[in-house]
Short mmCIF file of C-alpha atoms in Angstrom, two decimals:
data_model
loop_
_atom_site.label_atom_id
_atom_site.label_comp_id
_atom_site.label_asym_id
_atom_site.label_seq_id
_atom_site.Cartn_x
_atom_site.Cartn_y
_atom_site.Cartn_z
CA UNK A 1 0.90 -0.82 19.77
CA UNK A 2 -1.64 -1.36 17.60
CA UNK A 3 -5.03 0.12 18.96
CA UNK A 4 -6.55 -3.20 21.58
CA UNK A 5 -9.73 -1.62 21.31
CA UNK A 6 -12.08 0.97 18.69
CA UNK A 7 -11.46 4.65 18.64
CA UNK A 8 -14.89 6.50 18.74
CA UNK A 9 -13.30 7.99 15.80
CA UNK A 10 -12.16 6.75 11.89
CA UNK A 11 -10.26 8.67 9.92
CA UNK A 12 -11.35 8.25 6.36
CA UNK A 13 -8.86 8.58 3.30
CA UNK A 14 -10.29 9.23 -0.36
CA UNK A 15 -8.36 8.17 -3.66
CA UNK A 16 -10.60 10.01 -6.15
CA UNK A 17 -8.36 9.01 -9.40
CA UNK A 18 -5.68 6.54 -9.37
CA UNK A 19 -3.68 5.39 -12.49
CA UNK A 20 -5.59 3.01 -13.95
CA UNK A 21 -8.86 3.86 -14.85
CA UNK A 22 -8.69 6.20 -18.23
CA UNK A 23 -11.03 9.65 -18.55
CA UNK A 24 -12.20 8.23 -21.44
CA UNK A 25 -13.91 4.71 -19.87
CA UNK A 26 -15.49 6.98 -16.36
CA UNK A 27 -16.15 10.74 -18.01
CA UNK A 28 -16.88 11.34 -13.96
CA UNK A 29 -13.15 10.76 -13.12
CA UNK A 30 -11.96 13.85 -11.32
CA UNK A 31 -8.32 14.54 -13.78
CA UNK A 32 -8.09 18.08 -13.86
CA UNK A 33 -6.60 20.11 -11.07
CA UNK A 34 -10.18 21.71 -10.71
CA UNK A 35 -11.89 18.72 -11.03
CA UNK A 36 -9.33 17.39 -8.06
CA UNK A 37 -9.74 20.06 -5.99
CA UNK A 38 -13.65 20.25 -6.18
CA UNK A 39 -13.63 16.65 -5.45
CA UNK A 40 -11.53 17.12 -2.48
CA UNK A 41 -14.06 20.24 -1.17
CA UNK A 42 -16.36 18.03 -1.72
CA UNK A 43 -15.22 14.90 0.00
CA UNK A 44 -13.84 16.77 3.21
CA UNK A 45 -17.11 18.24 3.72
CA UNK A 46 -18.76 14.53 3.53
CA UNK A 47 -16.50 13.63 6.31
CA UNK A 48 -13.09 12.68 4.76
CA UNK A 49 -9.57 14.16 6.74
CA UNK A 50 -7.07 12.77 4.28
CA UNK A 51 -6.70 12.63 0.15
CA UNK A 52 -4.35 10.10 -1.96
CA UNK A 53 -3.20 11.89 -4.64
CA UNK A 54 -2.45 11.02 -8.10
CA UNK A 55 -2.71 13.28 -10.83
CA UNK A 56 -2.70 13.01 -14.76
CA UNK A 57 -1.27 15.40 -17.73
CA UNK A 58 -3.24 17.68 -20.24
CA UNK A 59 -4.43 14.13 -22.19
CA UNK A 60 -5.61 12.59 -18.31
CA UNK A 61 -2.71 10.25 -18.94
CA UNK A 62 -1.23 9.82 -15.56
CA UNK A 63 2.27 11.66 -14.55
CA UNK A 64 4.63 12.40 -12.38
CA UNK A 65 5.92 15.69 -13.70
CA UNK A 66 6.93 17.94 -11.07
CA UNK A 67 5.20 21.12 -11.74
CA UNK A 68 1.85 19.14 -12.03
CA UNK A 69 2.83 17.75 -8.40
CA UNK A 70 3.81 21.17 -6.95
CA UNK A 71 1.03 22.96 -8.20
CA UNK A 72 -1.84 20.47 -6.84
CA UNK A 73 0.21 20.27 -3.22
CA UNK A 74 -0.17 23.96 -2.89
CA UNK A 75 -3.87 24.21 -4.46
CA UNK A 76 -5.15 21.30 -2.13
CA UNK A 77 -3.27 23.22 0.68
CA UNK A 78 -5.22 26.15 -0.24
CA UNK A 79 -8.56 25.04 -0.61
CA UNK A 80 -8.78 22.37 2.20
CA UNK A 81 -7.66 21.22 5.39
CA UNK A 82 -6.96 17.82 4.21
CA UNK A 83 -4.22 16.07 5.05
CA UNK A 84 -2.78 15.38 0.85
CA UNK A 85 -0.73 12.32 0.52
CA UNK A 86 1.20 12.00 -2.33
CA UNK A 87 1.18 8.40 -4.01
CA UNK A 88 4.77 7.48 -4.49
CA UNK A 89 3.28 4.50 -6.78
CA UNK A 90 2.83 6.77 -9.92
CA UNK A 91 1.39 4.29 -12.35
CA UNK A 92 3.06 0.68 -12.71
CA UNK A 93 5.59 2.13 -15.77
CA UNK A 94 6.73 4.98 -14.28
CA UNK A 95 10.99 4.99 -13.49
CA UNK A 96 11.37 4.25 -9.61
CA UNK A 97 13.75 7.62 -9.88
CA UNK A 98 11.10 9.87 -10.94
CA UNK A 99 8.78 7.99 -7.89
CA UNK A 100 11.55 9.02 -5.39
CA UNK A 101 11.02 12.80 -6.64
CA UNK A 102 7.43 12.92 -5.70
CA UNK A 103 8.83 14.57 -2.14
CA UNK A 104 9.93 16.89 -3.63
CA UNK A 105 6.36 18.24 -4.35
CA UNK A 106 6.32 18.47 -0.32
CA UNK A 107 3.56 16.67 0.57
CA UNK A 108 2.01 16.08 3.61
CA UNK A 109 2.18 12.57 3.50
CA UNK A 110 3.09 9.89 0.84
CA UNK A 111 2.14 6.08 0.02
CA UNK A 112 4.89 3.74 0.61
CA UNK A 113 4.25 0.46 -1.30
CA UNK A 114 6.11 -2.12 0.98
CA UNK A 115 6.88 -4.68 -1.74
CA UNK A 116 6.75 -5.63 -5.62
CA UNK A 117 3.17 -7.00 -6.25
CA UNK A 118 1.69 -8.61 -9.57
CA UNK A 119 -0.70 -6.42 -10.35
CA UNK A 120 -3.23 -7.62 -12.97
CA UNK A 121 -1.24 -8.38 -15.99
CA UNK A 122 1.82 -5.77 -14.97
CA UNK A 123 4.18 -5.87 -12.05
CA UNK A 124 4.32 -2.94 -9.48
CA UNK A 125 7.63 -2.66 -8.98
CA UNK A 126 8.82 -2.01 -5.51
CA UNK A 127 12.53 -3.49 -4.64
CA UNK A 128 14.07 -3.34 -1.33
CA UNK A 129 16.64 -0.47 -2.25
CA UNK A 130 14.21 1.52 -3.79
CA UNK A 131 11.67 1.12 -0.47
CA UNK A 132 14.83 2.08 1.53
CA UNK A 133 15.69 4.92 -0.02
CA UNK A 134 12.43 6.22 -0.14
CA UNK A 135 11.90 5.70 3.38
CA UNK A 136 14.95 7.36 4.09
CA UNK A 137 14.00 10.37 2.02
CA UNK A 138 10.69 10.33 3.57
CA UNK A 139 12.64 10.58 7.09
CA UNK A 140 14.63 13.73 5.64
CA UNK A 141 12.14 15.46 4.19
CA UNK A 142 9.81 14.89 7.43
CA UNK A 143 7.00 13.29 5.17
CA UNK A 144 4.74 10.98 6.96
CA UNK A 145 5.04 7.74 5.29
CA UNK A 146 2.00 5.49 4.97
CA UNK A 147 3.06 1.98 4.49
CA UNK A 148 0.95 -0.04 1.93
CA UNK A 149 0.96 -4.27 2.49
CA UNK A 150 -0.67 -5.49 -0.75
CA UNK A 151 0.60 -9.22 1.03
CA UNK A 152 1.72 -10.89 4.14
CA UNK A 153 4.78 -10.60 2.97
CA UNK A 154 5.03 -6.54 2.92
CA UNK A 155 4.08 -6.94 6.69
CA UNK A 156 6.84 -8.29 7.48
CA UNK A 157 8.82 -6.21 5.15
CA UNK A 158 7.80 -3.07 7.10
CA UNK A 159 9.00 -4.64 10.39
CA UNK A 160 12.50 -5.19 8.78
CA UNK A 161 12.26 -1.77 7.39
CA UNK A 162 11.53 -0.27 11.04
CA UNK A 163 14.34 -2.57 12.22
CA UNK A 164 16.87 -1.48 10.06
CA UNK A 165 16.15 2.49 9.50
CA UNK A 166 14.05 3.34 12.46
CA UNK A 167 10.88 5.04 13.09
CA UNK A 168 9.11 7.89 10.97
CA UNK A 169 10.39 11.28 11.83
CA UNK A 170 7.35 11.35 13.41
CA UNK A 171 7.02 8.49 15.78
CA UNK A 172 3.40 7.19 14.59
CA UNK A 173 3.72 4.53 12.26
CA UNK A 174 0.67 4.14 9.86
CA UNK A 175 -0.27 1.24 7.43
CA UNK A 176 -3.10 0.74 4.97
CA UNK A 177 -3.96 -2.47 3.95
CA UNK A 178 -4.68 -3.16 -0.13
CA UNK A 179 -6.41 -5.93 -0.66
CA UNK A 180 -8.66 -7.49 -3.57
CA UNK A 181 -5.63 -6.54 -6.03
CA UNK A 182 -5.38 -9.16 -8.55
CA UNK A 183 -1.66 -10.79 -7.46
CA UNK A 184 -2.11 -9.35 -3.65
CA UNK A 185 -4.24 -10.80 -0.74
CA UNK A 186 -7.68 -11.38 -1.09
CA UNK A 187 -9.94 -9.12 -0.05
CA UNK A 188 -11.58 -11.15 3.05
CA UNK A 189 -11.64 -10.99 6.69
CA UNK A 190 -9.95 -13.73 7.23
CA UNK A 191 -6.90 -12.12 5.24
CA UNK A 192 -7.01 -9.28 6.89
CA UNK A 193 -7.22 -10.69 10.52
CA UNK A 194 -4.23 -12.57 9.19
CA UNK A 195 -2.18 -9.37 8.06
CA UNK A 196 -3.32 -7.54 11.55
CA UNK A 197 -1.77 -9.92 13.38
CA UNK A 198 1.53 -9.81 11.86
CA UNK A 199 1.75 -6.05 12.58
CA UNK A 200 4.80 -4.94 14.40
CA UNK A 201 4.23 -3.79 18.17
CA UNK A 202 5.03 0.11 16.70
CA UNK A 203 1.84 0.63 14.41
CA UNK A 204 0.07 2.87 16.20
CA UNK A 205 -2.84 3.07 13.63
CA UNK A 206 -3.66 1.26 10.41
CA UNK A 207 -6.49 1.27 7.71
CA UNK A 208 -7.95 -1.01 5.04
CA UNK A 209 -8.62 -0.15 1.49
CA UNK A 210 -10.91 -3.18 -0.68
CA UNK A 211 -10.50 -2.90 -4.56
CA UNK A 212 -13.70 -3.18 -6.66
CA UNK A 213 -16.04 -6.10 -5.07
CA UNK A 214 -14.28 -6.47 -2.25
CA UNK A 215 -14.34 -2.69 -0.86
CA UNK A 216 -17.82 -3.63 1.45
CA UNK A 217 -16.49 -6.87 3.27
CA UNK A 218 -12.92 -5.13 3.76
CA UNK A 219 -15.06 -2.00 5.13
CA UNK A 220 -16.88 -3.99 7.16
CA UNK A 221 -14.43 -6.36 8.45
CA UNK A 222 -11.62 -3.26 9.54
CA UNK A 223 -14.71 -1.57 10.82
CA UNK A 224 -15.31 -4.25 13.23
CA UNK A 225 -11.88 -4.51 13.93
CA UNK A 226 -11.76 -0.63 14.78
CA UNK A 227 -9.43 0.31 12.03
CA UNK A 228 -9.61 3.21 9.67
CA UNK A 229 -10.81 3.28 5.88
CA UNK A 230 -9.36 4.43 2.71
CA UNK A 231 -12.78 4.58 -0.33
CA UNK A 232 -12.30 6.50 -3.84
CA UNK A 233 -12.63 5.75 -7.59
CA UNK A 234 -9.25 4.69 -7.48
CA UNK A 235 -10.60 1.71 -6.22
CA UNK A 236 -14.02 0.95 -6.66
CA UNK A 237 -16.35 2.42 -9.67
CA UNK A 238 -19.37 1.14 -8.51
CA UNK A 239 -21.49 1.81 -5.76
CA UNK A 240 -23.23 -1.81 -6.32
CA UNK A 241 -23.72 -4.16 -9.50
CA UNK A 242 -24.68 -1.95 -12.47
CA UNK A 243 -24.76 1.41 -10.51
CA UNK A 244 -21.71 3.73 -11.40
CA UNK A 245 -20.47 5.77 -8.90
CA UNK A 246 -20.53 9.35 -10.43
CA UNK A 247 -18.90 11.49 -7.35
CA UNK A 248 -16.12 10.49 -4.86
CA UNK A 249 -18.21 11.94 -2.32
CA UNK A 250 -20.95 9.45 -2.08
CA UNK A 251 -17.89 6.95 -1.66
CA UNK A 252 -17.10 9.24 1.56
CA UNK A 253 -20.64 9.69 2.57
CA UNK A 254 -21.21 5.64 2.81
CA UNK A 255 -17.93 5.11 4.54
CA UNK A 256 -19.48 7.56 7.14
CA UNK A 257 -22.69 5.65 7.47
CA UNK A 258 -20.68 2.51 7.69
CA UNK A 259 -18.74 4.30 10.80
CA UNK A 260 -21.81 5.48 12.52
CA UNK A 261 -23.35 1.95 12.65
CA UNK A 262 -20.10 0.94 14.33
CA UNK A 263 -20.45 4.30 17.03
CA UNK A 264 -17.49 6.38 15.27
CA UNK A 265 -17.56 9.63 13.79
CA UNK A 266 -15.01 10.74 10.98
CA UNK A 267 -12.13 12.74 12.14
CA UNK A 268 -11.39 16.52 11.23
CA UNK A 269 -8.18 16.62 9.08
CA UNK A 270 -6.54 18.55 12.46
CA UNK A 271 -7.68 15.06 14.30
CA UNK A 272 -6.21 13.39 11.74
CA UNK A 273 -2.84 15.72 11.75
CA UNK A 274 -2.75 14.51 15.46
CA UNK A 275 -3.24 10.60 14.62
CA UNK A 276 -0.24 10.31 12.26
CA UNK A 277 1.94 12.87 13.74
CA UNK A 278 2.35 15.93 11.91
#
């Protein structure tokens, strides 16, 4: 069941890189393996329990190269205690077959977007057969899925997926509302309330992510509802108008401060593993 009262702990997930921002436009974006590991260590120390990972190639371009994915998972496991979640979204240009192979890198968790979304001028393609295949693969590989919800129709699709294929192998259902993407649901409290009202009873935990200017409104609304948070430079590059983010840990630290106002403390990675059923 969806928790009816706030926990005294909060899972803070950091999404440090993403696939949209270029290194040229944002030199402080962690795109190399060394930069990603250093960022992960700093964010863990600041209060993050999980890291949501996109990787880049030698030219800082988004890639789903298997060797780089495996090396990244291994390096993060060796250097941090964080739950390592790989994005199966990649970039909007990655073929579906390459996105299925992400689980070959043996992450703890994977993102699983529940439908196709207009993503600015592009289309983030997640047709039903692909979603169903990826979900069944996560069950077989014992990888915990985080269901990514960009609009209310995708909440309904999650209900259909669970009804059709059963629960994740862990028995836990964790989802994340991704809000404020042009083409998806707005980053407002009203939209979040509507989405939460539609969640299946099987959901055991949920978080929210506000893109760009919706970062703070979504975070505050989610905290008021006892939810968890995802933050990071994948989702926003400014702390306030005209003030750029210099390191992902700044966003984690701010999330910790906001959570403290709600009398909640950040989960350790080991507590996050319990929450997610790892």
